JSON list of C-alpha atoms in Angstrom, two decimals:
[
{"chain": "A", "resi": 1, "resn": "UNK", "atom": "CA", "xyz": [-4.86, -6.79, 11.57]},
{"chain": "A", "resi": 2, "resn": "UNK", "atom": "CA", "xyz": [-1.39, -6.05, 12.18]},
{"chain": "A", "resi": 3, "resn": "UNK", "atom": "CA", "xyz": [0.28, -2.99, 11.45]},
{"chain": "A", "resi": 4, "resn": "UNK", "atom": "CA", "xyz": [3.95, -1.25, 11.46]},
{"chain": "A", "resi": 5, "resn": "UNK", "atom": "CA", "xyz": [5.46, 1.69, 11.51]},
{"chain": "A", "resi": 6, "resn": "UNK", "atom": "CA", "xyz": [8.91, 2.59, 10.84]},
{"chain": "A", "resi": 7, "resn": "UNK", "atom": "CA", "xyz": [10.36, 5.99, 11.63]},
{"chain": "A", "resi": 8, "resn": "UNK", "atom": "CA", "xyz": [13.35, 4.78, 9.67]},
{"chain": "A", "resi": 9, "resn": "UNK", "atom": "CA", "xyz": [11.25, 3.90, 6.65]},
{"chain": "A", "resi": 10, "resn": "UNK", "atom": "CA", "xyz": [11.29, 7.34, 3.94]},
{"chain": "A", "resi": 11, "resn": "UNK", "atom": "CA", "xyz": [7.57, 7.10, 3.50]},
{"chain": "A", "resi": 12, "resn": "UNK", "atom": "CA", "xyz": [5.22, 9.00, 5.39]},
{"chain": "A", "resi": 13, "resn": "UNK", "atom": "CA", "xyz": [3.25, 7.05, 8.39]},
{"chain": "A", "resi": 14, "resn": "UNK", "atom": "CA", "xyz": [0.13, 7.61, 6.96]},
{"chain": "A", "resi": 15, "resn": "UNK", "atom": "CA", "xyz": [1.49, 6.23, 3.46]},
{"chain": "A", "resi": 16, "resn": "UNK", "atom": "CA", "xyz": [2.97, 3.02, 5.38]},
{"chain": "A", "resi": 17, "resn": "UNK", "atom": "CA", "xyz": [-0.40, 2.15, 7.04]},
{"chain": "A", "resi": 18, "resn": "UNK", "atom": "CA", "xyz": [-2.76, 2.88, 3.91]},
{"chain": "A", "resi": 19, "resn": "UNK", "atom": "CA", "xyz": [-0.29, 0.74, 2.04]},
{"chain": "A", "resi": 20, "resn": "UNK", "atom": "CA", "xyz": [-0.18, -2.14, 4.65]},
{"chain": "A", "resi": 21, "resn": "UNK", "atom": "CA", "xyz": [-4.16, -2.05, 4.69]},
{"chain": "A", "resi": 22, "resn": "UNK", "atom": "CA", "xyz": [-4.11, -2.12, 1.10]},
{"chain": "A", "resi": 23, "resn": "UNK", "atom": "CA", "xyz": [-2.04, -4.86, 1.30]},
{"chain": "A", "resi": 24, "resn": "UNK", "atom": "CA", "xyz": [-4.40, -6.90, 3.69]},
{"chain": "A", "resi": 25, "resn": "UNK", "atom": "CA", "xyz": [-7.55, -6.17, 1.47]},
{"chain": "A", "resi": 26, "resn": "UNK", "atom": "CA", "xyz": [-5.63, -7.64, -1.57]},
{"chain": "A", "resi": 27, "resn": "UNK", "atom": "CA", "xyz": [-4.30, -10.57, 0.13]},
{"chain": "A", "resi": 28, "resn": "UNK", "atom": "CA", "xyz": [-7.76, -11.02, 1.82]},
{"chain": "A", "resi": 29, "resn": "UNK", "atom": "CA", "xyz": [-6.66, -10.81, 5.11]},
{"chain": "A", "resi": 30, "resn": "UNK", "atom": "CA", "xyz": [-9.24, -7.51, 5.00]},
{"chain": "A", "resi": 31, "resn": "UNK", "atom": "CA", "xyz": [-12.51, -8.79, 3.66]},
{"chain": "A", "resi": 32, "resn": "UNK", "atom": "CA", "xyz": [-15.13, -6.71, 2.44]},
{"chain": "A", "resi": 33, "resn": "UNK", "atom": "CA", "xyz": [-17.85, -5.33, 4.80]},
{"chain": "A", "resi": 34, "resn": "UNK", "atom": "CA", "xyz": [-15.01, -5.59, 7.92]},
{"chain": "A", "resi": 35, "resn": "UNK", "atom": "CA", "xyz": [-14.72, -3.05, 10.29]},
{"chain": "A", "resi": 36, "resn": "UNK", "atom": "CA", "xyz": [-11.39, -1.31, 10.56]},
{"chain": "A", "resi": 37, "resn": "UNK", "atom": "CA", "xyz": [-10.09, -0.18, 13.91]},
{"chain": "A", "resi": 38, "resn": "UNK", "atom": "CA", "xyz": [-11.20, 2.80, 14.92]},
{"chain": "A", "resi": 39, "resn": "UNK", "atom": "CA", "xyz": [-9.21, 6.01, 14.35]},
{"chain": "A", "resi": 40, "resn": "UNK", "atom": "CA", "xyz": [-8.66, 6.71, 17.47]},
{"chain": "A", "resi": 41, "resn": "UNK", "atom": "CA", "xyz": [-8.06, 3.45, 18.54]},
{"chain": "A", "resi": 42, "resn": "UNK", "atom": "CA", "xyz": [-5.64, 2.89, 15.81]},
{"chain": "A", "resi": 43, "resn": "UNK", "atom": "CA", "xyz": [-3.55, 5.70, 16.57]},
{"chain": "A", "resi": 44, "resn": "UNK", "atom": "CA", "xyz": [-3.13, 5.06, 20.29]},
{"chain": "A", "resi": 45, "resn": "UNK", "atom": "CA", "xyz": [-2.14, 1.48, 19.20]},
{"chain": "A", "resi": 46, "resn": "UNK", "atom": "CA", "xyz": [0.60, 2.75, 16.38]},
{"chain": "A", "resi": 47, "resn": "UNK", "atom": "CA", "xyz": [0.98, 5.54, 19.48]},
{"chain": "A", "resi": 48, "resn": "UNK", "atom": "CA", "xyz": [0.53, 8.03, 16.55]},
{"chain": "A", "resi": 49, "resn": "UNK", "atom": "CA", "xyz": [-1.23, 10.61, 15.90]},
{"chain": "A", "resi": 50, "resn": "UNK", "atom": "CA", "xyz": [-5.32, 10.69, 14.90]},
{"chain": "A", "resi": 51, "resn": "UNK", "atom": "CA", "xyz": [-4.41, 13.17, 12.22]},
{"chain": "A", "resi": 52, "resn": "UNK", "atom": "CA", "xyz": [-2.08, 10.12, 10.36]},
{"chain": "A", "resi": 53, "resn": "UNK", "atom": "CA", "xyz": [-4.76, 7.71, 10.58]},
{"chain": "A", "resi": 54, "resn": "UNK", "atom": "CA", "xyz": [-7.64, 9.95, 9.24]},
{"chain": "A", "resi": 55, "resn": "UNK", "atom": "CA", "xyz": [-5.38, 10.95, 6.42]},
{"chain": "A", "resi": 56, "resn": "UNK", "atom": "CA", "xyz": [-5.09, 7.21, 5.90]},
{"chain": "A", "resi": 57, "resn": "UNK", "atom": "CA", "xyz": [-8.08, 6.28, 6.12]},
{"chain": "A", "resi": 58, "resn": "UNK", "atom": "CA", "xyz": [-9.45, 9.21, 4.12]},
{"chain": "A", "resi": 59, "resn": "UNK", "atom": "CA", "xyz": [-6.75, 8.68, 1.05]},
{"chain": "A", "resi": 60, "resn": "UNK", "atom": "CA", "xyz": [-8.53, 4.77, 1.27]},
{"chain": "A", "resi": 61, "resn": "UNK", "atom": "CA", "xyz": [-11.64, 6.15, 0.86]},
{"chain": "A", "resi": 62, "resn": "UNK", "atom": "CA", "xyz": [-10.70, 8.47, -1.86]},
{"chain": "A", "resi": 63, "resn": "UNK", "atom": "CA", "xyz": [-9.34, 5.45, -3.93]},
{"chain": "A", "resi": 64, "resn": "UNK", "atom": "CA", "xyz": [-12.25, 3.17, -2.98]},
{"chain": "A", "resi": 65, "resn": "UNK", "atom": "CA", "xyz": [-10.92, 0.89, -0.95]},
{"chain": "A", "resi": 66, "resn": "UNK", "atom": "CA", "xyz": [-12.99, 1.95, 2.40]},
{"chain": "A", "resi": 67, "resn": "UNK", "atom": "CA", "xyz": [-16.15, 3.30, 3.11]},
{"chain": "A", "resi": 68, "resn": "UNK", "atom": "CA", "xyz": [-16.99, 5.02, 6.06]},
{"chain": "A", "resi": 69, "resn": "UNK", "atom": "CA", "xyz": [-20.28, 5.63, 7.84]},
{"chain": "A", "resi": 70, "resn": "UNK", "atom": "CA", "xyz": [-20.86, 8.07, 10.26]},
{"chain": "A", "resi": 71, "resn": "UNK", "atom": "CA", "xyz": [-21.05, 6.95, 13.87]},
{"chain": "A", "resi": 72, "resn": "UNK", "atom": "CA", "xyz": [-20.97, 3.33, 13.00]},
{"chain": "A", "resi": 73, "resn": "UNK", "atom": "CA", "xyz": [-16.88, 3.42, 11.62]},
{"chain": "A", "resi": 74, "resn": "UNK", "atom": "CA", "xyz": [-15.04, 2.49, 8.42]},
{"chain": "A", "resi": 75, "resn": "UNK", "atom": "CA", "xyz": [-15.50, -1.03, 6.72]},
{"chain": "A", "resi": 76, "resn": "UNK", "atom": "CA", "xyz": [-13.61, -2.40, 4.33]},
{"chain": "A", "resi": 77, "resn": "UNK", "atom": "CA", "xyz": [-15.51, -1.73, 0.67]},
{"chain": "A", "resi": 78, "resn": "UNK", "atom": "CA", "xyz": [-16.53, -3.81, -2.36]},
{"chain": "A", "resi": 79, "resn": "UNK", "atom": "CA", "xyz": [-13.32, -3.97, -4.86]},
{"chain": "A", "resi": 80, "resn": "UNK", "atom": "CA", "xyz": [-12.44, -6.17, -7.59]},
{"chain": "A", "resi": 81, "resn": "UNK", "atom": "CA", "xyz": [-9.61, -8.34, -7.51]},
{"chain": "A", "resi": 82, "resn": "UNK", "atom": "CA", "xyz": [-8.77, -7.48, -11.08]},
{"chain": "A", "resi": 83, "resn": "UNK", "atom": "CA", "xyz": [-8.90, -3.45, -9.86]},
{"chain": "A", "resi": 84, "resn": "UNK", "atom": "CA", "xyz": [-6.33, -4.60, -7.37]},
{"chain": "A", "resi": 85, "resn": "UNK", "atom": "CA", "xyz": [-4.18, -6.37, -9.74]},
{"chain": "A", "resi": 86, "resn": "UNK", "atom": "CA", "xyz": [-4.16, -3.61, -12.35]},
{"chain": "A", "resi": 87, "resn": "UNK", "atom": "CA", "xyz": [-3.24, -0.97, -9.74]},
{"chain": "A", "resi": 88, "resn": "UNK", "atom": "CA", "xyz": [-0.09, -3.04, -8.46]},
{"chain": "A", "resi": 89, "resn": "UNK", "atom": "CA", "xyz": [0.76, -3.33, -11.89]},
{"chain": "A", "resi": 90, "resn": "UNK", "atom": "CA", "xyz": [1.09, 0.24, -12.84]},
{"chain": "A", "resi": 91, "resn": "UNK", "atom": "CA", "xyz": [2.99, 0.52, -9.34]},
{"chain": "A", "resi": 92, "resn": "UNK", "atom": "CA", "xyz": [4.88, -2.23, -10.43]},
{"chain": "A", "resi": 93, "resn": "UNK", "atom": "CA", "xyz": [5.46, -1.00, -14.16]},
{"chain": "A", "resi": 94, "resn": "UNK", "atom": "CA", "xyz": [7.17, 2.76, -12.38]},
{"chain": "A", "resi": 95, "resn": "UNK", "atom": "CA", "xyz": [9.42, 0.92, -10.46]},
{"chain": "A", "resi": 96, "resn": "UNK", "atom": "CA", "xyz": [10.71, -0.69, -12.61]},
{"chain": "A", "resi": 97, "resn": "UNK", "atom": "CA", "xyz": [11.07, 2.47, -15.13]},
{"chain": "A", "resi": 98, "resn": "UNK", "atom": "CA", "xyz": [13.12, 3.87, -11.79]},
{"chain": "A", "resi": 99, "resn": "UNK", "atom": "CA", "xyz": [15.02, 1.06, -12.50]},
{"chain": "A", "resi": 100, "resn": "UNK", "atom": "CA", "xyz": [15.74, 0.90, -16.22]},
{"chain": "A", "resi": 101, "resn": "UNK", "atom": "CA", "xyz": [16.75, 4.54, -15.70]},
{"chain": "A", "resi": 102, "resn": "UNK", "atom": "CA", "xyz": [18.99, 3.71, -13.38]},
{"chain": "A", "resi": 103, "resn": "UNK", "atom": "CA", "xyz": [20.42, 0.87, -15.16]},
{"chain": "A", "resi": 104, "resn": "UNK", "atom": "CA", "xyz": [21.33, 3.13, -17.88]},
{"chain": "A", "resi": 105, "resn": "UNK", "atom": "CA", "xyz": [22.97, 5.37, -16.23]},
{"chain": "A", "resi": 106, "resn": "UNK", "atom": "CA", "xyz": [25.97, 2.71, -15.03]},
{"chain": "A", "resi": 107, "resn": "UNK", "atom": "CA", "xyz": [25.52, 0.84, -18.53]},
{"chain": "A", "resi": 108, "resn": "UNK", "atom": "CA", "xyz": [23.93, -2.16, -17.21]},
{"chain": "A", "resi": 109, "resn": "UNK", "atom": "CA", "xyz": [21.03, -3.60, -20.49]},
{"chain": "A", "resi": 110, "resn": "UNK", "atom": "CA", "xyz": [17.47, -4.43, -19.75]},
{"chain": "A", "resi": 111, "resn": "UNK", "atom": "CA", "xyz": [18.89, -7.79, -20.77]},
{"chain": "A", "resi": 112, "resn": "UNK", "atom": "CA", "xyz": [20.63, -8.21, -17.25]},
{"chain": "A", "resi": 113, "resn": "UNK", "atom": "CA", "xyz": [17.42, -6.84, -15.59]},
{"chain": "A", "resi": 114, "resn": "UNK", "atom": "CA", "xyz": [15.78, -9.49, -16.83]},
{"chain": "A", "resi": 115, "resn": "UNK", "atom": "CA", "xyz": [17.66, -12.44, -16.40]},
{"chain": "A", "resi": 116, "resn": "UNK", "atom": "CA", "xyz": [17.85, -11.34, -12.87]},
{"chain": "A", "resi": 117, "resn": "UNK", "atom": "CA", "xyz": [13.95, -11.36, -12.52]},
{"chain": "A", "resi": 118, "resn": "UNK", "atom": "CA", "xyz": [14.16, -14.77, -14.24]},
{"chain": "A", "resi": 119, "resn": "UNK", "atom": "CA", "xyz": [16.52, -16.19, -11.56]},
{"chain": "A", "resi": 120, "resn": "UNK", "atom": "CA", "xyz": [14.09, -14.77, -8.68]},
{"chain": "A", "resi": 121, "resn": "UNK", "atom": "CA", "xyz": [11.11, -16.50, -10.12]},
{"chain": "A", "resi": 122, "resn": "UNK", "atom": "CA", "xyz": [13.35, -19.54, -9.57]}
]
């Protein structure tokens, strides 16, 4: 699994690697029952703190996505497809609200917004 960090990017570095290891268990680059690297291990790799990567790895387990089991390390947990879907939706869905708001504000229509996601599906 590869990971990266920006210190140019405005999220946090512990949002940018729990997204990015969300991002491999959806694609199925993660599969379930793997082992994640370990925290320390992970953090002299990133050269980053431990603190980031437990917070990571603790918000994943919070939201279901990890499981972690004392002495033995954190694997990669049992999740629905369909869960995964429906949560990139609803991120998907506030972005674009961001969006619309935005639009509105220099008078462009939801009209324009969408013919523009029409020409990106191709």
């Amino acid at each position: 699994m590869y990971i990266f960090i920006s210190h140019t990017n405005p999220d946090p570095l512990y949002k940018q690697i729990k997204d990015q290891i969300k991002n491999a268990i959806a694609s199925g680059q993660l599969k379930e029952g793997e082992a994640l690297p370990s925290i320390r291990g992970l953090a002299k790799e990133l050269k980053t703190s431990v603190i980031t990567i437990k917070r990571a790895y603790s918000d994943l387990e919070n939201e279901g996505y990890i499981i972690t089991r004392p002495g033995l390390g954190s694997f990669v947990a049992s999740i629905s497809k369909e869960r995964l879907k429906d949560e990139k939706l609803k991120e998907i869905e506030a972005k674009l609200k961001s969006i619309t708001e935005d639009a509105e504000k220099y008078g462009i229509k939801i009209d324009d917004i969408i013919n523009i996601l029409k020409e990106l599906e191709g």
